[in-house]
Short mmCIF file of N, CA and C in Angstrom, two decimals:
data_model
loop_
_atom_site.label_atom_id
_atom_site.label_comp_id
_atom_site.label_asym_id
_atom_site.label_seq_id
_atom_site.Cartn_x
_atom_site.Cartn_y
_atom_site.Cartn_z
N UNK F 151 -26.42 -103.31 -46.55
CA UNK F 151 -25.99 -102.59 -45.38
C UNK F 151 -25.10 -103.50 -44.54
N UNK F 152 -23.96 -102.97 -44.14
CA UNK F 152 -23.02 -103.79 -43.38
C UNK F 152 -23.35 -103.71 -41.89
N UNK F 153 -23.09 -104.79 -41.17
CA UNK F 153 -23.33 -104.76 -39.72
C UNK F 153 -22.37 -103.80 -39.03
N UNK F 154 -22.80 -103.23 -37.93
CA UNK F 154 -21.99 -102.30 -37.17
C UNK F 154 -21.04 -103.10 -36.28
N UNK F 155 -19.77 -102.83 -36.44
CA UNK F 155 -18.79 -103.53 -35.62
C UNK F 155 -18.52 -102.73 -34.35
N UNK F 156 -17.99 -103.41 -33.36
CA UNK F 156 -17.69 -102.73 -32.10
C UNK F 156 -16.56 -101.74 -32.27
N UNK F 157 -15.66 -101.97 -33.23
CA UNK F 157 -14.55 -101.04 -33.45
C UNK F 157 -15.05 -99.71 -34.00
N UNK F 158 -16.13 -99.74 -34.81
CA UNK F 158 -16.65 -98.48 -35.35
C UNK F 158 -17.42 -97.70 -34.30
N UNK F 159 -17.91 -98.35 -33.25
CA UNK F 159 -18.63 -97.65 -32.19
C UNK F 159 -17.71 -97.11 -31.11
N UNK F 160 -16.49 -97.59 -31.05
CA UNK F 160 -15.61 -97.22 -29.95
C UNK F 160 -15.31 -95.73 -29.87
N UNK F 161 -14.89 -95.06 -30.94
CA UNK F 161 -14.58 -93.63 -30.77
C UNK F 161 -15.75 -92.77 -30.31
N UNK F 162 -16.98 -92.89 -30.87
CA UNK F 162 -18.05 -92.03 -30.36
C UNK F 162 -18.53 -92.42 -28.96
N UNK F 163 -18.45 -93.68 -28.62
CA UNK F 163 -18.97 -94.13 -27.33
C UNK F 163 -18.02 -93.77 -26.20
N UNK F 164 -16.72 -93.77 -26.45
CA UNK F 164 -15.75 -93.52 -25.39
C UNK F 164 -15.93 -92.17 -24.72
N UNK F 165 -16.04 -91.04 -25.44
CA UNK F 165 -16.25 -89.76 -24.76
C UNK F 165 -17.57 -89.71 -23.99
N UNK F 166 -18.60 -90.34 -24.53
CA UNK F 166 -19.90 -90.36 -23.84
C UNK F 166 -19.79 -91.15 -22.54
N UNK F 167 -19.11 -92.29 -22.58
CA UNK F 167 -18.94 -93.10 -21.38
C UNK F 167 -18.11 -92.36 -20.34
N UNK F 168 -17.06 -91.67 -20.78
CA UNK F 168 -16.25 -90.91 -19.84
C UNK F 168 -17.06 -89.79 -19.20
N UNK F 169 -17.89 -89.11 -20.01
CA UNK F 169 -18.71 -88.04 -19.47
C UNK F 169 -19.69 -88.56 -18.43
N UNK F 170 -20.33 -89.69 -18.74
CA UNK F 170 -21.30 -90.27 -17.81
C UNK F 170 -20.60 -90.72 -16.53
N UNK F 171 -19.38 -91.26 -16.67
CA UNK F 171 -18.66 -91.74 -15.49
C UNK F 171 -18.15 -90.59 -14.63
N UNK F 172 -17.73 -89.49 -15.26
CA UNK F 172 -17.13 -88.40 -14.50
C UNK F 172 -18.09 -87.28 -14.14
N UNK F 173 -19.27 -87.23 -14.74
CA UNK F 173 -20.21 -86.14 -14.46
C UNK F 173 -20.66 -86.10 -13.00
N UNK F 174 -20.96 -87.23 -12.36
CA UNK F 174 -21.35 -87.14 -10.95
C UNK F 174 -20.24 -86.61 -10.06
N UNK F 175 -19.00 -87.00 -10.32
CA UNK F 175 -17.92 -86.49 -9.48
C UNK F 175 -17.72 -85.00 -9.70
N UNK F 176 -17.92 -84.53 -10.92
CA UNK F 176 -17.81 -83.10 -11.17
C UNK F 176 -18.97 -82.34 -10.54
N UNK F 177 -20.15 -82.95 -10.52
CA UNK F 177 -21.30 -82.28 -9.93
C UNK F 177 -21.18 -82.23 -8.41
N UNK F 178 -20.66 -83.27 -7.80
CA UNK F 178 -20.52 -83.29 -6.35
C UNK F 178 -19.31 -82.51 -5.85
N UNK F 179 -18.44 -82.08 -6.76
CA UNK F 179 -17.28 -81.31 -6.35
C UNK F 179 -17.68 -79.93 -5.87
N UNK F 180 -18.84 -79.45 -6.27
CA UNK F 180 -19.41 -78.17 -5.85
C UNK F 180 -18.40 -77.03 -6.03
N UNK F 181 -17.98 -76.86 -7.26
CA UNK F 181 -17.06 -75.77 -7.56
C UNK F 181 -17.84 -74.47 -7.61
N UNK F 182 -17.24 -73.41 -7.07
CA UNK F 182 -17.95 -72.13 -7.03
C UNK F 182 -17.35 -71.10 -7.97
N UNK F 183 -16.16 -71.36 -8.50
CA UNK F 183 -15.59 -70.44 -9.47
C UNK F 183 -14.72 -71.20 -10.47
N UNK F 184 -14.21 -70.49 -11.44
CA UNK F 184 -13.45 -71.12 -12.51
C UNK F 184 -12.15 -71.72 -11.97
N UNK F 185 -11.50 -71.05 -11.03
CA UNK F 185 -10.25 -71.56 -10.46
C UNK F 185 -10.43 -72.92 -9.81
N UNK F 186 -11.52 -73.08 -9.06
CA UNK F 186 -11.78 -74.38 -8.43
C UNK F 186 -12.11 -75.44 -9.47
N UNK F 187 -12.82 -75.06 -10.52
CA UNK F 187 -13.15 -76.03 -11.58
C UNK F 187 -11.89 -76.51 -12.28
N UNK F 188 -10.98 -75.58 -12.55
CA UNK F 188 -9.73 -75.97 -13.22
C UNK F 188 -8.87 -76.81 -12.28
N UNK F 189 -8.79 -76.42 -11.02
CA UNK F 189 -7.97 -77.20 -10.09
C UNK F 189 -8.54 -78.59 -9.87
N UNK F 190 -9.87 -78.75 -10.04
CA UNK F 190 -10.49 -80.07 -9.93
C UNK F 190 -9.99 -80.99 -11.04
N UNK F 191 -9.75 -80.46 -12.24
CA UNK F 191 -9.35 -81.27 -13.38
C UNK F 191 -7.84 -81.32 -13.58
N UNK F 192 -7.08 -80.42 -12.97
CA UNK F 192 -5.64 -80.37 -13.19
C UNK F 192 -4.95 -81.63 -12.66
N UNK F 193 -5.32 -82.11 -11.50
CA UNK F 193 -4.68 -83.30 -10.93
C UNK F 193 -4.80 -84.52 -11.82
N UNK F 194 -6.01 -84.92 -12.21
CA UNK F 194 -6.12 -86.10 -13.08
C UNK F 194 -5.45 -85.90 -14.43
N UNK F 195 -5.54 -84.70 -15.00
CA UNK F 195 -4.90 -84.45 -16.29
C UNK F 195 -3.39 -84.57 -16.16
N UNK F 196 -2.83 -84.07 -15.06
CA UNK F 196 -1.39 -84.15 -14.85
C UNK F 196 -0.93 -85.61 -14.75
N UNK F 197 -1.67 -86.44 -14.03
CA UNK F 197 -1.31 -87.86 -13.94
C UNK F 197 -1.46 -88.55 -15.28
N UNK F 198 -2.53 -88.23 -16.01
CA UNK F 198 -2.74 -88.83 -17.32
C UNK F 198 -1.61 -88.45 -18.28
N UNK F 199 -1.19 -87.19 -18.24
CA UNK F 199 -0.11 -86.75 -19.11
C UNK F 199 1.19 -87.49 -18.74
N UNK F 200 1.44 -87.69 -17.45
CA UNK F 200 2.62 -88.42 -17.03
C UNK F 200 2.63 -89.85 -17.55
N UNK F 201 1.48 -90.50 -17.48
CA UNK F 201 1.38 -91.89 -17.98
C UNK F 201 1.58 -91.93 -19.49
N UNK F 202 0.91 -91.01 -20.20
CA UNK F 202 1.05 -90.97 -21.66
C UNK F 202 2.47 -90.60 -22.08
N UNK F 203 3.12 -89.73 -21.30
CA UNK F 203 4.51 -89.38 -21.58
C UNK F 203 5.40 -90.62 -21.46
N UNK F 204 5.16 -91.43 -20.44
CA UNK F 204 5.93 -92.67 -20.29
C UNK F 204 5.72 -93.60 -21.47
N UNK F 205 4.49 -93.70 -21.94
CA UNK F 205 4.20 -94.54 -23.11
C UNK F 205 4.91 -94.00 -24.34
N UNK F 206 4.91 -92.67 -24.52
CA UNK F 206 5.58 -92.08 -25.69
C UNK F 206 7.09 -92.33 -25.65
N UNK F 207 7.68 -92.26 -24.47
CA UNK F 207 9.12 -92.55 -24.35
C UNK F 207 9.40 -94.01 -24.66
N UNK F 208 8.53 -94.91 -24.18
CA UNK F 208 8.71 -96.33 -24.49
C UNK F 208 8.58 -96.59 -25.99
N UNK F 209 7.62 -95.93 -26.65
CA UNK F 209 7.46 -96.08 -28.10
C UNK F 209 8.72 -95.59 -28.81
N UNK F 210 9.25 -94.45 -28.37
CA UNK F 210 10.47 -93.90 -28.97
C UNK F 210 11.63 -94.89 -28.84
N UNK F 211 11.84 -95.42 -27.63
CA UNK F 211 12.95 -96.34 -27.43
C UNK F 211 12.72 -97.68 -28.14
N UNK F 212 11.47 -98.12 -28.27
CA UNK F 212 11.20 -99.34 -29.02
C UNK F 212 11.55 -99.13 -30.49
N UNK F 213 11.29 -97.92 -31.00
CA UNK F 213 11.69 -97.60 -32.36
C UNK F 213 13.20 -97.65 -32.53
N UNK F 214 13.94 -97.17 -31.54
CA UNK F 214 15.40 -97.23 -31.60
C UNK F 214 15.88 -98.68 -31.59
N UNK F 215 15.25 -99.51 -30.76
CA UNK F 215 15.61 -100.93 -30.72
C UNK F 215 15.36 -101.59 -32.07
N UNK F 216 14.21 -101.31 -32.68
CA UNK F 216 13.92 -101.88 -34.00
C UNK F 216 14.90 -101.36 -35.05
N UNK F 217 15.19 -100.08 -35.00
CA UNK F 217 16.07 -99.46 -35.99
C UNK F 217 17.48 -100.02 -35.92
N UNK F 218 18.01 -100.17 -34.72
CA UNK F 218 19.38 -100.65 -34.56
C UNK F 218 19.45 -102.17 -34.62
N UNK F 219 18.51 -102.83 -33.98
CA UNK F 219 18.56 -104.29 -33.88
C UNK F 219 18.31 -105.01 -35.19
N UNK F 220 17.54 -104.40 -36.08
CA UNK F 220 17.23 -105.05 -37.36
C UNK F 220 17.75 -104.19 -38.51
N UNK F 221 19.01 -103.79 -38.42
CA UNK F 221 19.58 -102.89 -39.42
C UNK F 221 19.59 -103.50 -40.82
N UNK F 222 19.63 -104.80 -40.94
CA UNK F 222 19.66 -105.45 -42.25
C UNK F 222 18.29 -105.57 -42.90
N UNK F 223 17.24 -105.54 -42.13
CA UNK F 223 15.88 -105.70 -42.64
C UNK F 223 15.25 -104.33 -42.88
N UNK F 224 15.06 -103.98 -44.15
CA UNK F 224 14.57 -102.64 -44.51
C UNK F 224 13.16 -102.38 -43.97
N UNK F 225 12.31 -103.40 -43.95
CA UNK F 225 10.95 -103.22 -43.43
C UNK F 225 10.96 -102.91 -41.93
N UNK F 226 11.80 -103.60 -41.17
CA UNK F 226 11.90 -103.34 -39.74
C UNK F 226 12.52 -101.98 -39.47
N UNK F 227 13.46 -101.55 -40.31
CA UNK F 227 14.08 -100.23 -40.15
C UNK F 227 13.03 -99.15 -40.37
N UNK F 228 12.20 -99.31 -41.39
CA UNK F 228 11.14 -98.33 -41.66
C UNK F 228 10.12 -98.30 -40.52
N UNK F 229 9.80 -99.47 -39.99
CA UNK F 229 8.88 -99.54 -38.85
C UNK F 229 9.51 -98.85 -37.64
N UNK F 230 10.81 -99.07 -37.43
CA UNK F 230 11.51 -98.41 -36.34
C UNK F 230 11.52 -96.91 -36.49
N UNK F 231 11.72 -96.42 -37.72
CA UNK F 231 11.68 -94.98 -37.98
C UNK F 231 10.30 -94.41 -37.65
N UNK F 232 9.26 -95.16 -38.00
CA UNK F 232 7.90 -94.71 -37.69
C UNK F 232 7.68 -94.60 -36.18
N UNK F 233 8.14 -95.60 -35.44
CA UNK F 233 8.01 -95.55 -33.98
C UNK F 233 8.78 -94.37 -33.39
N UNK F 234 9.98 -94.12 -33.93
CA UNK F 234 10.79 -93.01 -33.43
C UNK F 234 10.07 -91.69 -33.69
N UNK F 235 9.57 -91.50 -34.88
CA UNK F 235 8.90 -90.24 -35.23
C UNK F 235 7.65 -90.04 -34.37
N UNK F 236 6.81 -91.07 -34.27
CA UNK F 236 5.58 -90.91 -33.49
C UNK F 236 5.86 -90.78 -32.00
N UNK F 237 6.93 -91.41 -31.52
CA UNK F 237 7.32 -91.21 -30.13
C UNK F 237 7.73 -89.78 -29.87
N UNK F 238 8.49 -89.20 -30.81
CA UNK F 238 8.91 -87.80 -30.67
C UNK F 238 7.72 -86.85 -30.76
N UNK F 239 6.79 -87.13 -31.65
CA UNK F 239 5.58 -86.30 -31.76
C UNK F 239 4.79 -86.38 -30.46
N UNK F 240 4.63 -87.57 -29.92
CA UNK F 240 3.91 -87.73 -28.66
C UNK F 240 4.58 -87.00 -27.51
N UNK F 241 5.90 -87.09 -27.44
CA UNK F 241 6.63 -86.39 -26.37
C UNK F 241 6.44 -84.89 -26.52
N UNK F 242 6.55 -84.36 -27.74
CA UNK F 242 6.39 -82.93 -27.97
C UNK F 242 4.99 -82.46 -27.58
N UNK F 243 3.97 -83.19 -28.01
CA UNK F 243 2.59 -82.79 -27.70
C UNK F 243 2.34 -82.84 -26.20
N UNK F 244 2.80 -83.88 -25.54
CA UNK F 244 2.54 -84.01 -24.11
C UNK F 244 3.31 -82.98 -23.28
N UNK F 245 4.54 -82.68 -23.67
CA UNK F 245 5.27 -81.64 -22.96
C UNK F 245 4.60 -80.29 -23.17
N UNK F 246 4.07 -80.06 -24.36
CA UNK F 246 3.34 -78.81 -24.62
C UNK F 246 2.09 -78.72 -23.75
N UNK F 247 1.34 -79.79 -23.68
CA UNK F 247 0.13 -79.79 -22.84
C UNK F 247 0.51 -79.59 -21.38
N UNK F 248 1.58 -80.24 -20.95
CA UNK F 248 2.03 -80.10 -19.57
C UNK F 248 2.40 -78.63 -19.28
N UNK F 249 3.04 -77.98 -20.25
CA UNK F 249 3.37 -76.57 -20.11
C UNK F 249 2.14 -75.69 -20.04
N UNK F 250 1.13 -75.99 -20.84
CA UNK F 250 -0.11 -75.21 -20.81
C UNK F 250 -0.81 -75.38 -19.47
N UNK F 251 -0.86 -76.60 -18.96
CA UNK F 251 -1.47 -76.82 -17.64
C UNK F 251 -0.70 -76.07 -16.57
N UNK F 252 0.63 -76.10 -16.63
CA UNK F 252 1.44 -75.35 -15.67
C UNK F 252 1.22 -73.86 -15.78
N UNK F 253 1.04 -73.36 -17.00
CA UNK F 253 0.76 -71.94 -17.19
C UNK F 253 -0.55 -71.55 -16.52
N UNK F 254 -1.59 -72.37 -16.72
CA UNK F 254 -2.88 -72.07 -16.09
C UNK F 254 -2.78 -72.15 -14.56
N UNK F 255 -2.02 -73.11 -14.06
CA UNK F 255 -1.85 -73.20 -12.61
C UNK F 255 -1.18 -71.94 -12.07
N UNK F 256 -0.14 -71.49 -12.73
CA UNK F 256 0.59 -70.32 -12.27
C UNK F 256 -0.22 -69.05 -12.44
N UNK F 257 -0.86 -68.89 -13.59
CA UNK F 257 -1.59 -67.65 -13.85
C UNK F 257 -2.84 -67.52 -12.99
N UNK F 258 -3.45 -68.62 -12.60
CA UNK F 258 -4.64 -68.55 -11.76
C UNK F 258 -4.31 -68.67 -10.28
N UNK F 259 -3.03 -68.85 -9.94
CA UNK F 259 -2.62 -68.92 -8.54
C UNK F 259 -3.08 -70.18 -7.85
N UNK F 260 -3.17 -71.28 -8.59
CA UNK F 260 -3.60 -72.55 -8.00
C UNK F 260 -2.43 -73.22 -7.30
N UNK F 261 -2.73 -73.99 -6.27
CA UNK F 261 -1.69 -74.73 -5.55
C UNK F 261 -1.17 -75.84 -6.45
N UNK F 262 0.12 -75.84 -6.72
CA UNK F 262 0.69 -76.84 -7.61
C UNK F 262 1.19 -78.07 -6.88
N UNK F 263 1.23 -78.07 -5.56
CA UNK F 263 1.76 -79.22 -4.83
C UNK F 263 3.25 -79.33 -5.07
N UNK F 264 3.98 -80.28 -4.86
CA UNK F 264 5.37 -80.55 -5.12
C UNK F 264 6.24 -79.45 -5.71
N UNK F 265 6.07 -78.24 -5.32
CA UNK F 265 6.87 -77.15 -5.85
C UNK F 265 8.23 -77.12 -5.13
N UNK F 266 9.31 -77.09 -5.87
CA UNK F 266 10.64 -77.14 -5.29
C UNK F 266 11.29 -75.77 -5.18
N UNK F 267 10.52 -74.70 -5.34
CA UNK F 267 11.10 -73.36 -5.30
C UNK F 267 11.71 -73.07 -3.94
N UNK F 268 11.03 -73.47 -2.87
CA UNK F 268 11.52 -73.17 -1.53
C UNK F 268 12.41 -74.25 -0.93
N UNK F 269 12.88 -75.18 -1.74
CA UNK F 269 13.71 -76.26 -1.23
C UNK F 269 15.06 -75.71 -0.79
N UNK F 270 15.58 -76.19 0.33
CA UNK F 270 16.87 -75.69 0.79
C UNK F 270 17.99 -76.13 -0.15
N UNK F 271 18.99 -75.29 -0.27
CA UNK F 271 20.12 -75.62 -1.14
C UNK F 271 21.05 -76.64 -0.49
N UNK F 272 21.08 -76.66 0.84
CA UNK F 272 21.96 -77.56 1.57
C UNK F 272 21.13 -78.29 2.63
N UNK F 273 20.36 -79.33 2.23
CA UNK F 273 19.44 -79.95 3.17
C UNK F 273 20.10 -80.69 4.34
N UNK F 274 21.34 -81.12 4.18
CA UNK F 274 21.99 -81.89 5.25
C UNK F 274 22.73 -81.01 6.23
N UNK F 275 22.83 -79.73 5.97
CA UNK F 275 23.52 -78.83 6.87
C UNK F 275 25.02 -78.96 6.83
N UNK F 276 25.56 -79.52 5.76
CA UNK F 276 27.01 -79.66 5.63
C UNK F 276 27.60 -78.28 5.37
N UNK F 277 28.60 -77.89 6.12
CA UNK F 277 29.18 -76.56 5.90
C UNK F 277 29.80 -76.43 4.52
N UNK F 278 29.49 -75.33 3.88
CA UNK F 278 30.02 -75.05 2.56
C UNK F 278 31.13 -74.03 2.70
N UNK F 279 32.30 -74.32 2.17
CA UNK F 279 33.44 -73.39 2.29
C UNK F 279 33.43 -72.38 1.19
#
């Protein structure tokens, strides 16, 4: 029997640790309906998606740097192609999730914050001819 490594315990332990860490805050939020429960989680999910989106863009551009910078080295070119593909997959998945979260916000009538729908077209008051 092989000893259990910390790397093999990481995936099952991580969701449990997150649940234990976030359960008290969810319990003290005192949500009374589904809309409040979703709005409680939309803010952190939106920030998390933004951070992960930034990481995916960095991975994509790092792949471009490897692909172009090491054009003579076939192994580095293949590694660059892998970074480019996985960066694009990450961007697609995160934009999709962001769209789904936005759909739920709109369909449930939740306050989205930073909405630019009512922004003035001419904020400085410069006369338009």
